[in-house]
mmCIF file of C-alpha atoms in Angstrom:
data_model
loop_
_atom_site.group_PDB
_atom_site.id
_atom_site.type_symbol
_atom_site.label_atom_id
_atom_site.label_comp_id
_atom_site.label_asym_id
_atom_site.label_seq_id
_atom_site.Cartn_x
_atom_site.Cartn_y
_atom_site.Cartn_z
ATOM 1 C CA UNK A 1 228.188 -134.495 231.427
ATOM 2 C CA UNK A 2 224.667 -134.908 231.051
ATOM 3 C CA UNK A 3 224.980 -138.348 229.731
ATOM 4 C CA UNK A 4 227.041 -139.271 232.831
ATOM 5 C CA UNK A 5 224.384 -137.718 235.117
ATOM 6 C CA UNK A 6 221.693 -139.618 233.282
ATOM 7 C CA UNK A 7 223.638 -142.866 233.683
ATOM 8 C CA UNK A 8 224.144 -142.307 237.424
ATOM 9 C CA UNK A 9 220.364 -141.601 237.875
ATOM 10 C CA UNK A 10 219.489 -144.903 236.043
ATOM 11 C CA UNK A 11 222.119 -146.793 237.847
ATOM 12 C CA UNK A 12 220.973 -145.417 241.308
ATOM 13 C CA UNK A 13 217.337 -146.256 240.439
ATOM 14 C CA UNK A 14 218.289 -149.817 239.335
ATOM 15 C CA UNK A 15 220.117 -150.396 242.519
ATOM 16 C CA UNK A 16 217.176 -149.119 244.710
ATOM 17 C CA UNK A 17 214.692 -151.341 242.931
ATOM 18 C CA UNK A 18 216.917 -154.387 243.024
ATOM 19 C CA UNK A 19 217.104 -154.308 246.785
ATOM 20 C CA UNK A 20 214.389 -156.703 247.851
ATOM 21 C CA UNK A 21 212.228 -155.796 250.786
ATOM 22 C CA UNK A 22 212.347 -158.082 253.804
ATOM 23 C CA UNK A 23 209.707 -160.673 253.726
ATOM 24 C CA UNK A 24 206.836 -160.193 256.395
ATOM 25 C CA UNK A 25 207.317 -161.994 259.655
ATOM 26 C CA UNK A 26 204.697 -164.065 261.244
ATOM 27 C CA UNK A 27 204.903 -165.079 264.933
ATOM 28 C CA UNK A 28 203.041 -167.714 266.959
ATOM 29 C CA UNK A 29 203.341 -167.766 270.788
ATOM 30 C CA UNK A 30 203.496 -170.817 273.090
ATOM 31 C CA UNK A 31 201.124 -172.660 275.465
ATOM 32 C CA UNK A 32 199.417 -170.652 278.469
ATOM 33 C CA UNK A 33 200.176 -167.314 276.750
ATOM 34 C CA UNK A 34 198.873 -164.951 274.179
ATOM 35 C CA UNK A 35 200.175 -162.704 271.403
ATOM 36 C CA UNK A 36 201.280 -160.104 273.890
ATOM 37 C CA UNK A 37 204.164 -162.286 274.984
ATOM 38 C CA UNK A 38 205.737 -161.763 271.609
ATOM 39 C CA UNK A 39 205.485 -158.051 271.599
ATOM 40 C CA UNK A 40 209.115 -157.625 272.425
ATOM 41 C CA UNK A 41 209.992 -159.734 269.314
ATOM 42 C CA UNK A 42 207.933 -157.387 267.141
ATOM 43 C CA UNK A 43 210.077 -154.517 268.566
ATOM 44 C CA UNK A 44 213.293 -156.237 267.798
ATOM 45 C CA UNK A 45 212.209 -156.961 264.281
ATOM 46 C CA UNK A 46 211.272 -153.328 263.626
ATOM 47 C CA UNK A 47 214.499 -152.186 265.174
ATOM 48 C CA UNK A 48 216.948 -154.660 263.606
ATOM 49 C CA UNK A 49 215.267 -155.672 260.277
ATOM 50 C CA UNK A 50 213.502 -152.420 259.430
ATOM 51 C CA UNK A 51 210.619 -150.125 260.812
ATOM 52 C CA UNK A 52 208.493 -150.869 257.707
ATOM 53 C CA UNK A 53 208.661 -154.773 257.952
ATOM 54 C CA UNK A 54 205.245 -156.159 258.228
ATOM 55 C CA UNK A 55 204.939 -158.278 261.400
ATOM 56 C CA UNK A 56 201.858 -160.387 262.094
ATOM 57 C CA UNK A 57 201.636 -161.512 265.761
ATOM 58 C CA UNK A 58 199.019 -164.212 265.737
ATOM 59 C CA UNK A 59 196.645 -165.063 268.567
ATOM 60 C CA UNK A 60 193.977 -167.786 268.300
ATOM 61 C CA UNK A 61 190.794 -167.339 270.258
ATOM 62 C CA UNK A 62 191.551 -166.486 273.798
ATOM 63 C CA UNK A 63 195.223 -167.056 273.589
ATOM 64 C CA UNK A 64 195.876 -168.068 277.139
ATOM 65 C CA UNK A 65 192.902 -170.489 277.500
ATOM 66 C CA UNK A 66 192.643 -171.726 273.933
ATOM 67 C CA UNK A 67 196.435 -172.563 273.885
ATOM 68 C CA UNK A 68 195.814 -175.044 276.645
ATOM 69 C CA UNK A 69 192.377 -176.223 276.001
ATOM 70 C CA UNK A 70 191.737 -176.857 272.419
ATOM 71 C CA UNK A 71 192.358 -179.180 269.488
ATOM 72 C CA UNK A 72 195.771 -178.670 267.843
ATOM 73 C CA UNK A 73 194.528 -179.230 264.324
ATOM 74 C CA UNK A 74 191.704 -176.606 264.872
ATOM 75 C CA UNK A 75 194.380 -174.144 265.931
ATOM 76 C CA UNK A 76 196.335 -175.109 262.878
ATOM 77 C CA UNK A 77 193.217 -174.372 260.621
ATOM 78 C CA UNK A 78 192.652 -171.107 262.450
ATOM 79 C CA UNK A 79 196.196 -170.062 261.895
ATOM 80 C CA UNK A 80 196.007 -170.957 258.126
ATOM 81 C CA UNK A 81 192.880 -168.957 257.815
ATOM 82 C CA UNK A 82 194.264 -165.818 259.458
ATOM 83 C CA UNK A 83 197.272 -165.936 257.125
ATOM 84 C CA UNK A 84 195.258 -166.570 254.025
ATOM 85 C CA UNK A 85 192.852 -163.689 254.726
ATOM 86 C CA UNK A 86 195.504 -161.257 255.541
ATOM 87 C CA UNK A 87 195.568 -158.715 252.727
ATOM 88 C CA UNK A 88 198.971 -157.308 253.593
ATOM 89 C CA UNK A 89 200.619 -160.693 253.437
ATOM 90 C CA UNK A 90 199.138 -161.346 249.992
ATOM 91 C CA UNK A 91 201.293 -158.533 248.668
ATOM 92 C CA UNK A 92 204.385 -160.635 249.148
ATOM 93 C CA UNK A 93 205.530 -163.826 247.373
ATOM 94 C CA UNK A 94 206.707 -165.427 250.657
ATOM 95 C CA UNK A 95 206.777 -164.926 254.488
ATOM 96 C CA UNK A 96 209.220 -165.802 257.194
ATOM 97 C CA UNK A 97 207.786 -167.726 260.104
ATOM 98 C CA UNK A 98 208.795 -168.089 263.836
ATOM 99 C CA UNK A 99 207.098 -170.502 266.221
ATOM 100 C CA UNK A 100 207.769 -170.441 269.898
ATOM 101 C CA UNK A 101 207.307 -173.477 272.106
ATOM 102 C CA UNK A 102 203.881 -175.084 271.220
ATOM 103 C CA UNK A 103 203.625 -172.504 268.485
ATOM 104 C CA UNK A 104 206.335 -174.413 266.768
ATOM 105 C CA UNK A 105 203.892 -177.289 266.254
ATOM 106 C CA UNK A 106 201.079 -174.940 264.979
ATOM 107 C CA UNK A 107 203.344 -173.163 262.573
ATOM 108 C CA UNK A 108 204.798 -176.399 261.223
ATOM 109 C CA UNK A 109 201.285 -177.574 260.768
ATOM 110 C CA UNK A 110 200.759 -174.475 258.743
ATOM 111 C CA UNK A 111 203.668 -175.305 256.605
ATOM 112 C CA UNK A 112 202.747 -178.930 256.076
ATOM 113 C CA UNK A 113 199.024 -178.557 255.438
ATOM 114 C CA UNK A 114 198.626 -174.964 254.103
ATOM 115 C CA UNK A 115 201.686 -172.883 253.228
ATOM 116 C CA UNK A 116 199.761 -170.128 251.593
ATOM 117 C CA UNK A 117 201.387 -167.760 251.464
ATOM 118 C CA UNK A 118 204.388 -169.983 251.315
ATOM 119 C CA UNK A 119 207.171 -169.953 253.983
ATOM 120 C CA UNK A 120 210.733 -168.855 253.086
ATOM 121 C CA UNK A 121 212.655 -169.340 256.295
ATOM 122 C CA UNK A 122 211.093 -171.154 259.186
ATOM 123 C CA UNK A 123 212.546 -170.724 262.758
ATOM 124 C CA UNK A 124 211.357 -172.542 265.882
ATOM 125 C CA UNK A 125 212.333 -171.783 269.436
ATOM 126 C CA UNK A 126 212.397 -174.824 271.858
ATOM 127 C CA UNK A 127 209.553 -176.461 269.997
ATOM 128 C CA UNK A 128 208.468 -179.946 271.127
ATOM 129 C CA UNK A 129 208.719 -181.359 267.533
ATOM 130 C CA UNK A 130 209.059 -184.966 268.645
ATOM 131 C CA UNK A 131 206.589 -184.529 271.366
ATOM 132 C CA UNK A 132 206.954 -184.505 275.140
ATOM 133 C CA UNK A 133 207.100 -187.447 277.540
ATOM 134 C CA UNK A 134 207.426 -185.738 280.988
ATOM 135 C CA UNK A 135 205.720 -183.077 283.057
ATOM 136 C CA UNK A 136 207.180 -179.623 283.160
ATOM 137 C CA UNK A 137 208.514 -178.113 286.433
ATOM 138 C CA UNK A 138 204.990 -176.587 287.048
ATOM 139 C CA UNK A 139 203.370 -178.207 290.193
ATOM 140 C CA UNK A 140 200.159 -179.518 288.595
ATOM 141 C CA UNK A 141 199.597 -182.922 290.263
ATOM 142 C CA UNK A 142 196.239 -183.404 288.301
ATOM 143 C CA UNK A 143 198.052 -182.886 284.881
ATOM 144 C CA UNK A 144 200.668 -185.358 285.934
ATOM 145 C CA UNK A 145 198.124 -187.999 286.815
ATOM 146 C CA UNK A 146 196.010 -187.243 283.671
ATOM 147 C CA UNK A 147 198.730 -187.513 281.217
ATOM 148 C CA UNK A 148 200.374 -190.519 282.608
ATOM 149 C CA UNK A 149 197.180 -192.578 283.077
ATOM 150 C CA UNK A 150 194.492 -191.186 280.755
ATOM 151 C CA UNK A 151 196.438 -189.280 278.054
ATOM 152 C CA UNK A 152 194.965 -191.119 275.124
ATOM 153 C CA UNK A 153 191.363 -191.366 276.005
ATOM 154 C CA UNK A 154 189.220 -189.488 273.522
ATOM 155 C CA UNK A 155 187.991 -186.817 276.025
ATOM 156 C CA UNK A 156 191.463 -185.837 276.930
ATOM 157 C CA UNK A 157 192.804 -185.840 273.387
ATOM 158 C CA UNK A 158 189.796 -183.625 272.324
ATOM 159 C CA UNK A 159 190.352 -180.959 274.888
ATOM 160 C CA UNK A 160 193.977 -180.684 276.168
ATOM 161 C CA UNK A 161 196.535 -179.470 273.744
ATOM 162 C CA UNK A 162 199.417 -180.823 275.684
ATOM 163 C CA UNK A 163 198.013 -184.326 275.491
ATOM 164 C CA UNK A 164 197.921 -184.298 271.672
ATOM 165 C CA UNK A 165 201.805 -184.320 271.502
ATOM 166 C CA UNK A 166 202.389 -186.452 274.508
ATOM 167 C CA UNK A 167 204.553 -189.431 273.058
ATOM 168 C CA UNK A 168 204.696 -192.400 275.261
ATOM 169 C CA UNK A 169 207.599 -194.454 273.910
ATOM 170 C CA UNK A 170 206.863 -197.200 276.266
ATOM 171 C CA UNK A 171 203.427 -197.701 274.626
ATOM 172 C CA UNK A 172 204.260 -196.461 271.102
ATOM 173 C CA UNK A 173 201.486 -198.323 269.315
ATOM 174 C CA UNK A 174 198.875 -196.882 271.629
ATOM 175 C CA UNK A 175 200.316 -193.397 270.946
ATOM 176 C CA UNK A 176 200.227 -194.118 267.164
ATOM 177 C CA UNK A 177 196.607 -195.341 267.210
ATOM 178 C CA UNK A 178 195.162 -192.910 269.734
ATOM 179 C CA UNK A 179 196.866 -189.544 269.442
ATOM 180 C CA UNK A 180 194.962 -187.278 267.153
ATOM 181 C CA UNK A 181 197.661 -184.842 266.247
ATOM 182 C CA UNK A 182 201.425 -185.537 266.519
ATOM 183 C CA UNK A 183 201.588 -188.831 264.523
ATOM 184 C CA UNK A 184 199.928 -186.984 261.511
ATOM 185 C CA UNK A 185 202.110 -183.890 261.920
ATOM 186 C CA UNK A 186 205.334 -186.059 262.060
ATOM 187 C CA UNK A 187 203.967 -188.231 259.134
ATOM 188 C CA UNK A 188 204.283 -191.297 261.497
ATOM 189 C CA UNK A 189 201.234 -193.005 259.837
ATOM 190 C CA UNK A 190 201.783 -196.334 258.140
ATOM 191 C CA UNK A 191 200.765 -194.652 254.812
ATOM 192 C CA UNK A 192 202.989 -191.603 254.459
ATOM 193 C CA UNK A 193 201.616 -188.345 253.033
ATOM 194 C CA UNK A 194 204.114 -187.198 250.309
ATOM 195 C CA UNK A 195 202.636 -183.647 250.324
ATOM 196 C CA UNK A 196 203.938 -183.096 253.931
ATOM 197 C CA UNK A 197 207.279 -184.006 252.956
ATOM 198 C CA UNK A 198 207.188 -181.860 249.698
ATOM 199 C CA UNK A 199 206.042 -178.843 251.868
ATOM 200 C CA UNK A 200 209.005 -179.224 254.201
ATOM 201 C CA UNK A 201 211.428 -179.682 251.320
ATOM 202 C CA UNK A 202 210.103 -176.439 249.872
ATOM 203 C CA UNK A 203 211.678 -174.269 252.827
ATOM 204 C CA UNK A 204 214.647 -172.226 252.086
ATOM 205 C CA UNK A 205 215.839 -173.000 255.481
ATOM 206 C CA UNK A 206 214.518 -174.706 258.666
ATOM 207 C CA UNK A 207 216.202 -173.410 261.859
ATOM 208 C CA UNK A 208 215.768 -175.096 265.155
ATOM 209 C CA UNK A 209 216.844 -173.653 268.582
ATOM 210 C CA UNK A 210 217.185 -175.946 271.616
ATOM 211 C CA UNK A 211 217.713 -174.659 275.180
ATOM 212 C CA UNK A 212 220.114 -176.673 277.142
ATOM 213 C CA UNK A 213 218.382 -175.536 280.364
ATOM 214 C CA UNK A 214 214.747 -176.174 279.207
ATOM 215 C CA UNK A 215 212.652 -177.196 282.125
ATOM 216 C CA UNK A 216 209.321 -177.265 280.075
ATOM 217 C CA UNK A 217 209.997 -179.504 276.941
ATOM 218 C CA UNK A 218 210.863 -182.953 278.141
ATOM 219 C CA UNK A 219 213.113 -184.141 276.667
ATOM 220 C CA UNK A 220 214.578 -180.837 275.646
ATOM 221 C CA UNK A 221 216.209 -182.537 272.603
ATOM 222 C CA UNK A 222 212.702 -182.781 271.114
ATOM 223 C CA UNK A 223 213.409 -179.327 269.870
ATOM 224 C CA UNK A 224 215.882 -180.995 267.548
ATOM 225 C CA UNK A 225 213.569 -183.835 266.514
ATOM 226 C CA UNK A 226 215.409 -186.130 268.893
ATOM 227 C CA UNK A 227 213.541 -188.221 271.511
ATOM 228 C CA UNK A 228 213.492 -191.154 274.061
ATOM 229 C CA UNK A 229 214.124 -194.669 272.912
ATOM 230 C CA UNK A 230 211.498 -197.281 273.643
ATOM 231 C CA UNK A 231 212.768 -197.812 277.120
ATOM 232 C CA UNK A 232 212.988 -194.153 277.926
ATOM 233 C CA UNK A 233 216.592 -194.650 278.978
ATOM 234 C CA UNK A 234 218.411 -192.777 276.115
ATOM 235 C CA UNK A 235 217.956 -189.988 273.598
ATOM 236 C CA UNK A 236 217.968 -191.003 269.934
ATOM 237 C CA UNK A 237 219.582 -188.172 267.940
ATOM 238 C CA UNK A 238 217.395 -186.742 265.065
ATOM 239 C CA UNK A 239 219.659 -188.350 262.337
ATOM 240 C CA UNK A 240 219.562 -191.830 263.802
ATOM 241 C CA UNK A 241 215.688 -191.947 263.908
ATOM 242 C CA UNK A 242 213.813 -194.086 261.320
ATOM 243 C CA UNK A 243 211.852 -190.970 260.441
ATOM 244 C CA UNK A 244 215.122 -189.306 259.400
ATOM 245 C CA UNK A 245 216.647 -192.188 257.615
ATOM 246 C CA UNK A 246 213.470 -192.891 255.524
ATOM 247 C CA UNK A 247 213.041 -189.056 255.350
ATOM 248 C CA UNK A 248 209.319 -188.974 256.298
ATOM 249 C CA UNK A 249 209.297 -185.218 256.753
ATOM 250 C CA UNK A 250 211.880 -184.036 254.347
ATOM 251 C CA UNK A 251 214.438 -183.253 257.064
ATOM 252 C CA UNK A 252 217.074 -185.398 255.597
ATOM 253 C CA UNK A 253 216.683 -183.706 252.279
ATOM 254 C CA UNK A 254 217.114 -180.305 253.926
ATOM 255 C CA UNK A 255 220.090 -181.476 255.924
ATOM 256 C CA UNK A 256 221.791 -182.721 252.855
ATOM 257 C CA UNK A 257 221.301 -179.572 251.106
ATOM 258 C CA UNK A 258 222.508 -177.502 253.986
ATOM 259 C CA UNK A 259 219.171 -175.981 254.787
ATOM 260 C CA UNK A 260 218.701 -177.544 258.202
ATOM 261 C CA UNK A 261 220.203 -175.511 261.080
ATOM 262 C CA UNK A 262 220.614 -176.567 264.720
ATOM 263 C CA UNK A 263 221.608 -174.161 267.534
ATOM 264 C CA UNK A 264 222.007 -174.609 271.236
ATOM 265 C CA UNK A 265 221.054 -171.679 273.587
ATOM 266 C CA UNK A 266 221.147 -171.027 277.196
ATOM 267 C CA UNK A 267 217.832 -169.347 277.427
ATOM 268 C CA UNK A 268 215.266 -170.575 279.785
ATOM 269 C CA UNK A 269 212.253 -171.697 277.962
ATOM 270 C CA UNK A 270 210.085 -168.744 279.192
ATOM 271 C CA UNK A 271 212.737 -166.165 278.322
ATOM 272 C CA UNK A 272 213.080 -166.548 274.564
ATOM 273 C CA UNK A 273 210.806 -163.473 273.833
ATOM 274 C CA UNK A 274 212.356 -161.339 276.513
ATOM 275 C CA UNK A 275 215.397 -159.031 276.662
ATOM 276 C CA UNK A 276 217.252 -161.820 278.446
ATOM 277 C CA UNK A 277 217.568 -163.489 275.090
ATOM 278 C CA UNK A 278 217.807 -160.692 272.664
ATOM 279 C CA UNK A 279 221.338 -161.692 271.959
ATOM 280 C CA UNK A 280 220.271 -165.202 270.933
ATOM 281 C CA UNK A 281 217.668 -163.613 268.672
ATOM 282 C CA UNK A 282 220.406 -161.532 266.954
ATOM 283 C CA UNK A 283 222.858 -164.316 266.598
ATOM 284 C CA UNK A 284 220.424 -167.113 265.303
ATOM 285 C CA UNK A 285 217.106 -165.573 264.251
ATOM 286 C CA UNK A 286 217.920 -162.198 262.724
ATOM 287 C CA UNK A 287 220.127 -163.610 259.927
ATOM 288 C CA UNK A 288 217.087 -165.673 258.673
ATOM 289 C CA UNK A 289 214.920 -162.684 258.676
ATOM 290 C CA UNK A 290 217.501 -160.658 256.480
ATOM 291 C CA UNK A 291 218.139 -163.597 254.041
#
């Protein structure tokens, strides 16, 4: 009997220790917002993944202001430094990462240029991965004029985040030569950076959510790495782009290995981190945080 009791104690101990703790989750908010907009997501993670899961809800500078008027690569660097210096994150071999809207680009920049600590599962919510080429529903006539006429001048590129992922397919060469952010992030330069591709390939999974009713990201399909053609008449699906066929980013590799996931939602762009879209979080994001 004592031997059986001892065996059961040992077995129970092994089971307990074999159960891996969920990886920490890092969040990055969108444009014109701050970390508080993601507070509801923090609550969901503690409720559904576990109360002890470490969640880092990142804000860069003055979130609302700096998310609009800043250099995107400076924000990527700040994000990298915050994660690198976080002593709690250093206790874990990997993290799970969620980027929302513009935060999807900052977080992808982290994966491509830093990835320390490394990302396990990467999830983006309506992120303008292929850029934007159209003004959101907001009634900012000055922004409309600025982006359509002066988007690629140095002063605008160095000060307005939105302009740094404005992708004018009617003047693609100008975009490629003058944009200071997106061509590098998407490895569109003539000389490709193999390290960028390797970092994306290292992901356990890359999950992309696109809203069918998105009024902010234009075109909404940019959230799936799809974009306008050179006449701005049709959307080229992600797997028909040259970037995919030549695998500049490593997306084709992930796709062929069943590690690239695409999901449609009916969440309005601004509703992702609210209770209106909690069911979407549970269906598409939660499984990645438990894996």
